[in-house]
GROMACS .gro file of C-alpha atoms in nm:
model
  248
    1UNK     CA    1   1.948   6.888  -4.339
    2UNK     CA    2   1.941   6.509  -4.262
    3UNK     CA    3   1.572   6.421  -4.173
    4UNK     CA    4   1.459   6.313  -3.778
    5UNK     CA    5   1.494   6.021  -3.660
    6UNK     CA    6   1.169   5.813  -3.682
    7UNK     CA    7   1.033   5.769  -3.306
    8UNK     CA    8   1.007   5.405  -3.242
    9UNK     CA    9   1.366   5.312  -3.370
   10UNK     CA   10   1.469   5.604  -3.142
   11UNK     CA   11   1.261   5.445  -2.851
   12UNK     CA   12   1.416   5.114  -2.891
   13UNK     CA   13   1.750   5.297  -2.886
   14UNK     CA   14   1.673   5.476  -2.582
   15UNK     CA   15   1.548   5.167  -2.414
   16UNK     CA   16   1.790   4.925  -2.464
   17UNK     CA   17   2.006   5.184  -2.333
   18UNK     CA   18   1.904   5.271  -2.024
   19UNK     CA   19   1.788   4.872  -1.923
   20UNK     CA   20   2.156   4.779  -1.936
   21UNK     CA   21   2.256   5.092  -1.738
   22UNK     CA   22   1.984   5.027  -1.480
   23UNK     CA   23   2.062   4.638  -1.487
   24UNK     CA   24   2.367   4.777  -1.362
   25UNK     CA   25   2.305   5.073  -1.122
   26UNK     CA   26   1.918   4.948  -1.007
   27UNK     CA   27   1.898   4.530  -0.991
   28UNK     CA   28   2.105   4.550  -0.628
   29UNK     CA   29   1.799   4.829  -0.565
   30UNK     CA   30   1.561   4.609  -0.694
   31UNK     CA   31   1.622   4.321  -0.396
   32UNK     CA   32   1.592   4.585  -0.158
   33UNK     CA   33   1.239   4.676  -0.287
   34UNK     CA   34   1.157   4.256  -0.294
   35UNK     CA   35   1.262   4.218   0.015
   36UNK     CA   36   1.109   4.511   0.182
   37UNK     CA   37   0.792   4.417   0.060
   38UNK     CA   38   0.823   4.047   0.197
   39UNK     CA   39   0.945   4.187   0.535
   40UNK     CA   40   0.592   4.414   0.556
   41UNK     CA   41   0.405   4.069   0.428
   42UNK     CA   42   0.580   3.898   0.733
   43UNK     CA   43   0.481   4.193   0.955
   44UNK     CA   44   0.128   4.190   0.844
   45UNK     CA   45   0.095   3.837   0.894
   46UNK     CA   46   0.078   3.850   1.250
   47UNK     CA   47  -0.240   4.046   1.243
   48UNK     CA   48  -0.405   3.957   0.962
   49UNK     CA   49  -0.562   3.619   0.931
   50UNK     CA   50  -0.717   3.607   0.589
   51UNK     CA   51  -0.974   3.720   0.359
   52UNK     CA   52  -1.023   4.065   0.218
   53UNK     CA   53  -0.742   4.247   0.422
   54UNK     CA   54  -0.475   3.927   0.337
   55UNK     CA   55  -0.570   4.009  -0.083
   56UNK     CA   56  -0.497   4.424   0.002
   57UNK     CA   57  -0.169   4.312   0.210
   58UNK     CA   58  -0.029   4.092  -0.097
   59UNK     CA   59  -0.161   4.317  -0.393
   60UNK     CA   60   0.005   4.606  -0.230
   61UNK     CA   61   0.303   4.442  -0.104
   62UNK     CA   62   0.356   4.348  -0.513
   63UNK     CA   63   0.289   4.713  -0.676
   64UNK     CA   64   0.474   4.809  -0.387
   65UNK     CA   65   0.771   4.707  -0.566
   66UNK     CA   66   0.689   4.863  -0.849
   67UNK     CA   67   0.651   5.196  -0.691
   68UNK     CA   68   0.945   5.178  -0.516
   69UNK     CA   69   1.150   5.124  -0.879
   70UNK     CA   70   0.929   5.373  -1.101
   71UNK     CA   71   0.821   5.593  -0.875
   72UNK     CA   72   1.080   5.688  -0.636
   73UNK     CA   73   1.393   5.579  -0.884
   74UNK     CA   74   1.260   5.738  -1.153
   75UNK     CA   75   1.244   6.081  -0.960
   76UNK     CA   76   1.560   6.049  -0.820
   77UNK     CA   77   1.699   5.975  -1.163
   78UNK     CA   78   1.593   6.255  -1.372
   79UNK     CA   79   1.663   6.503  -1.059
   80UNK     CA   80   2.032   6.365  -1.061
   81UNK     CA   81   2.025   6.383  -1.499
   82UNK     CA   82   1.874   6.752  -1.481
   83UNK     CA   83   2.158   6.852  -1.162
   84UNK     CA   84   2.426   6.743  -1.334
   85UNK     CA   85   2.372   6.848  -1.692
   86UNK     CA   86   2.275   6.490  -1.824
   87UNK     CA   87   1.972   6.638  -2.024
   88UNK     CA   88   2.227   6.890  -2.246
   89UNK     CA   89   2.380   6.526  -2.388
   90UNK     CA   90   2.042   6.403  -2.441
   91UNK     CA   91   1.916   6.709  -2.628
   92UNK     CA   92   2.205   6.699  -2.872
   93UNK     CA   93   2.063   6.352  -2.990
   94UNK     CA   94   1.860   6.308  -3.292
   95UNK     CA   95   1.598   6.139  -3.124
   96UNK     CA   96   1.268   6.295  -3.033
   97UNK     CA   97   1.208   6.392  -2.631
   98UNK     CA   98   0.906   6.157  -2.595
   99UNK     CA   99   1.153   5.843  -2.690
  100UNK     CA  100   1.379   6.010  -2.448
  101UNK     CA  101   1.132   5.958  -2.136
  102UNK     CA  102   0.920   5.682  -2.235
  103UNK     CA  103   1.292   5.493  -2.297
  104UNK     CA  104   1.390   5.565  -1.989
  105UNK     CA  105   1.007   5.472  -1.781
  106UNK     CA  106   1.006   5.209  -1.971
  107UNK     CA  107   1.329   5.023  -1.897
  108UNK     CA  108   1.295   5.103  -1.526
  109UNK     CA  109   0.915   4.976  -1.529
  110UNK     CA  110   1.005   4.681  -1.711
  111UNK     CA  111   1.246   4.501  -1.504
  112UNK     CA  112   1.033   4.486  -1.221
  113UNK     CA  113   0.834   4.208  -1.278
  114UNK     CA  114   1.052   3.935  -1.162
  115UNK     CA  115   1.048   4.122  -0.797
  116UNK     CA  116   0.686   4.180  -0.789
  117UNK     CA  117   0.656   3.765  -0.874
  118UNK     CA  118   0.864   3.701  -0.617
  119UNK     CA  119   0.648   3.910  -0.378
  120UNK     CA  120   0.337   3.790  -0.471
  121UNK     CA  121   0.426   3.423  -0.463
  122UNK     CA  122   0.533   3.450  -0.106
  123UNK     CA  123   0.265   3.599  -0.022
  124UNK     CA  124   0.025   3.341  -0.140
  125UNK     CA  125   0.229   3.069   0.066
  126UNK     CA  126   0.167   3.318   0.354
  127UNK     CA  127  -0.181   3.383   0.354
  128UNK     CA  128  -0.279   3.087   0.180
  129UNK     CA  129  -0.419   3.237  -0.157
  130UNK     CA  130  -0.425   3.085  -0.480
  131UNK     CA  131  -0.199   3.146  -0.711
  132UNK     CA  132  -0.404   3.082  -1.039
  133UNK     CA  133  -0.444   3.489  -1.089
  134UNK     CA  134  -0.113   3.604  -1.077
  135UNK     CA  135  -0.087   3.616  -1.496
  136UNK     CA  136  -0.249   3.920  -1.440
  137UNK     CA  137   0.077   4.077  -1.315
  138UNK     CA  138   0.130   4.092  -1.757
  139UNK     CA  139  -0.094   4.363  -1.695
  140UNK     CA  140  -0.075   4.493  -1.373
  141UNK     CA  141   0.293   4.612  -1.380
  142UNK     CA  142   0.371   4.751  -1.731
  143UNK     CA  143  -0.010   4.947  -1.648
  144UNK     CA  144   0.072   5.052  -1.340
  145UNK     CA  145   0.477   5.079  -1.414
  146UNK     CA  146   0.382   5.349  -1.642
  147UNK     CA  147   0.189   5.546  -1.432
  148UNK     CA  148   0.435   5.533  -1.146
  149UNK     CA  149   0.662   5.580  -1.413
  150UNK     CA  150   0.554   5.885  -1.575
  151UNK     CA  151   0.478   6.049  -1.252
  152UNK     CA  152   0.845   5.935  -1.109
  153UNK     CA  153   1.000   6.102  -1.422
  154UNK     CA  154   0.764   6.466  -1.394
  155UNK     CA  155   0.833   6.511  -1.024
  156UNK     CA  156   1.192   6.489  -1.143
  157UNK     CA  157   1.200   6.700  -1.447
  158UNK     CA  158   0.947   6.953  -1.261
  159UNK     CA  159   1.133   6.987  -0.909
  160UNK     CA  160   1.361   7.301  -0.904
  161UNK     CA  161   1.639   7.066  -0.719
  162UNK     CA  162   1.783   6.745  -0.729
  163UNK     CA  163   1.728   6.709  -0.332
  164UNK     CA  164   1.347   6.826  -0.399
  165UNK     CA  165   1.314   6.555  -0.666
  166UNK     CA  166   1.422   6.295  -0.434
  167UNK     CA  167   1.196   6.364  -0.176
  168UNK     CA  168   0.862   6.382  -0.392
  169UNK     CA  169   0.995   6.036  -0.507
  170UNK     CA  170   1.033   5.876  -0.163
  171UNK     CA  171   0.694   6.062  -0.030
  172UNK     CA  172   0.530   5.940  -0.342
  173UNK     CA  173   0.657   5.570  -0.249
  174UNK     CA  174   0.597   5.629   0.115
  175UNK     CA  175   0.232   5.710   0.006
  176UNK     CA  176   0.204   5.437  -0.200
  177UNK     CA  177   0.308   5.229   0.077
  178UNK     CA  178   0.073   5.313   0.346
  179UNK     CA  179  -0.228   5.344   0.124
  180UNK     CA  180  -0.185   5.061  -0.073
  181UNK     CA  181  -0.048   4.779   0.157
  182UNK     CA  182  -0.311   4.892   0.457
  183UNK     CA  183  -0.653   4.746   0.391
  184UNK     CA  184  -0.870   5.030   0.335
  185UNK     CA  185  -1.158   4.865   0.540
  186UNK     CA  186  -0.972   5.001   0.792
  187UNK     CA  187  -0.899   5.314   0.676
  188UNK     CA  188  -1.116   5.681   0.771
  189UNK     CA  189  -1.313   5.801   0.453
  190UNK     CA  190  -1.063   6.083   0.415
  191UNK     CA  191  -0.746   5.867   0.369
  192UNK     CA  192  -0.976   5.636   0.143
  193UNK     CA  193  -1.036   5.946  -0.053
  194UNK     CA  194  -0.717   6.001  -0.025
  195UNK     CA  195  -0.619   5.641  -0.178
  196UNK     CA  196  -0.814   5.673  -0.463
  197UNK     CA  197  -0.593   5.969  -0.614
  198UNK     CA  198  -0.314   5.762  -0.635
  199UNK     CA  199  -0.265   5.575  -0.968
  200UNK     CA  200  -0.093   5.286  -0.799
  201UNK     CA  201  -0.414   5.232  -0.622
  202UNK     CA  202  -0.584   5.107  -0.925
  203UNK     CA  203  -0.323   4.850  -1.017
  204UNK     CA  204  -0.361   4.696  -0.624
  205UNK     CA  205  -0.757   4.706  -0.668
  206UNK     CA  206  -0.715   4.497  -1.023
  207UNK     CA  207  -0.478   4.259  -0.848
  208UNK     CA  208  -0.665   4.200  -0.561
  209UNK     CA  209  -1.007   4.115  -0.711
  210UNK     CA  210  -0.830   3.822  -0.865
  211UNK     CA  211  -0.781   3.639  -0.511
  212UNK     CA  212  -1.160   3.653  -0.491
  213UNK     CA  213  -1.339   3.284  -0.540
  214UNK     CA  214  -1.530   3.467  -0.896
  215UNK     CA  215  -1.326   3.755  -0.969
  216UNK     CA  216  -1.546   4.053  -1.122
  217UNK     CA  217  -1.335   4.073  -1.457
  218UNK     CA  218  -1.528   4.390  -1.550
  219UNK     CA  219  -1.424   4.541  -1.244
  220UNK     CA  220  -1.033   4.454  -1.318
  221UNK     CA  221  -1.070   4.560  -1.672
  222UNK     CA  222  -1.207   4.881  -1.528
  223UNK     CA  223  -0.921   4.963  -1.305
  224UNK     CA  224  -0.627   4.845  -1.529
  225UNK     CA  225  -0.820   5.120  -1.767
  226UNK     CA  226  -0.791   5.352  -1.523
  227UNK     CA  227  -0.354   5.258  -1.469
  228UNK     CA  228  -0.352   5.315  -1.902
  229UNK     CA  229  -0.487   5.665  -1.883
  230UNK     CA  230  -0.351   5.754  -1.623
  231UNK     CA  231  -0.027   5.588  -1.767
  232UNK     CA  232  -0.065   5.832  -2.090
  233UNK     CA  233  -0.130   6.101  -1.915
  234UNK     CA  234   0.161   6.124  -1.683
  235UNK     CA  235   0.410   6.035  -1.968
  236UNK     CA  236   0.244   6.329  -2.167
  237UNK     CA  237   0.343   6.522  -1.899
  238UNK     CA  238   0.697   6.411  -1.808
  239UNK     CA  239   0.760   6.441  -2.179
  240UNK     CA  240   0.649   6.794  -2.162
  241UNK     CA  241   0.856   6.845  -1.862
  242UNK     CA  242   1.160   6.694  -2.037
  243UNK     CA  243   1.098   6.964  -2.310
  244UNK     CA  244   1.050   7.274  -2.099
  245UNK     CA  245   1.419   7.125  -1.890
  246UNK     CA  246   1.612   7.035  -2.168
  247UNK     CA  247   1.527   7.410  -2.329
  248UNK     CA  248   1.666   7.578  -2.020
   0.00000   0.00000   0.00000
């Protein structure tokens, strides 16, 4: 019996894969997600003048885009994969199942960045924030991408139908949207409690704190923590989802 094939050579594989299928199928997707979250910048300029509330109004505005790619894609992608038989091709491969999912989160997570750039450079020519912080998008998507990501490719794997799939994605973006774009100063305790269950949540915080005049850099570092283990997490369980699926 020929011996497995090693995991990282299989997650390159797997990767460079599924990026040129979703620079394909997902980069017309992708302006959609830009420009929605410039149009809710636009919106939210007219009644927000600055300060604390313009930082939450970028910083979400920017993981939005990232949610709307790795979250609700990603859902909608293993739902469709699962429906239509996909996972029997992928369980004939010699690869093992983690490469499988984090190949997959990984490609869709990755290409994101140039949208959430776009995003949160307008929206520093909006509200008038500096733009010396925004190298800490290096961090704040592939943290947060994975997160979303992993979570995106569960509620997929787990949801007993495609159409099921695609609606925890688009609730799980619609969340992310209203919890992460509105500042939470305005917010009742119970949403804000609400807020803080939601990985993406972590990723706006860490972002945000960098429009400040002396950014608390132990606070960032604390929340992109939070995006990596949440990030593991999830993918441990989408990988354990793709296993349980792919068995059926």
């Amino acid at each position: 019996m020929a011996p497995g094939a090693r995991f990282f050579p299989s997650l390159a594989a797997v990767y460079r894969a599924q990026l040129s299928r979703a620079r394909v199928a997902r980069i017309p997707l992708l302006f959609v997600a830009t420009f929605q979250s410039v149009g809710i910048m636009i919106l939210m300029r007219g009644v927000v003048d600055g300060g604390s509330e313009a930082r939450a109004v970028v910083a979400g505005s920017s993981v939005l885009v990232v949610a709307f790619v790795a979250l609700n894609l990603l859902a909608q992608y293993f739902g469709q994969l699962r429906a239509g038989g996909g996972l029997d091709h992928y369980a004939t491969l010699p690869v093992p199942p983690a490469s499988v999912v984090l190949g997959a989160a990984a490609a869709y997570a990755s290409f994101t960045l140039p949208g959430t750039l776009v995003t949160a450079v307008v929206g520093c020519l909006l509200f008038g924030l500096p733009m010396s912080g925004l190298w800490i998008l290096a961090a704040v998507v592939p943290l947060a991408g994975a997160a979303l990501a992993g979570l995106g490719a569960a509620l997929g794997l787990l949801a007993p139908r495609q159409e099921l799939a695609t609606l925890a994605g688009q609730l799980g973006m619609s969340a992310a949207l209203l919890l992460g774009v509105l500042p939470p100063e305005r917010m009742p305790d119970v949403i804000v409690w609400a807020r803080d269950l939601l990985p993406s949540t972590y990723g706006v915080e860490a972002f945000a704190r960098t429009f400040a005049p002396r950014p608390d850099w132990a606070a960032v570092a604390l929340d992109l923590g939070v995006c990596g283990a949440v990030g593991v997490l999830s993918l441990a369980v989408a990988t354990w989802a793709y296993r349980r699926a792919a068995v059926r």
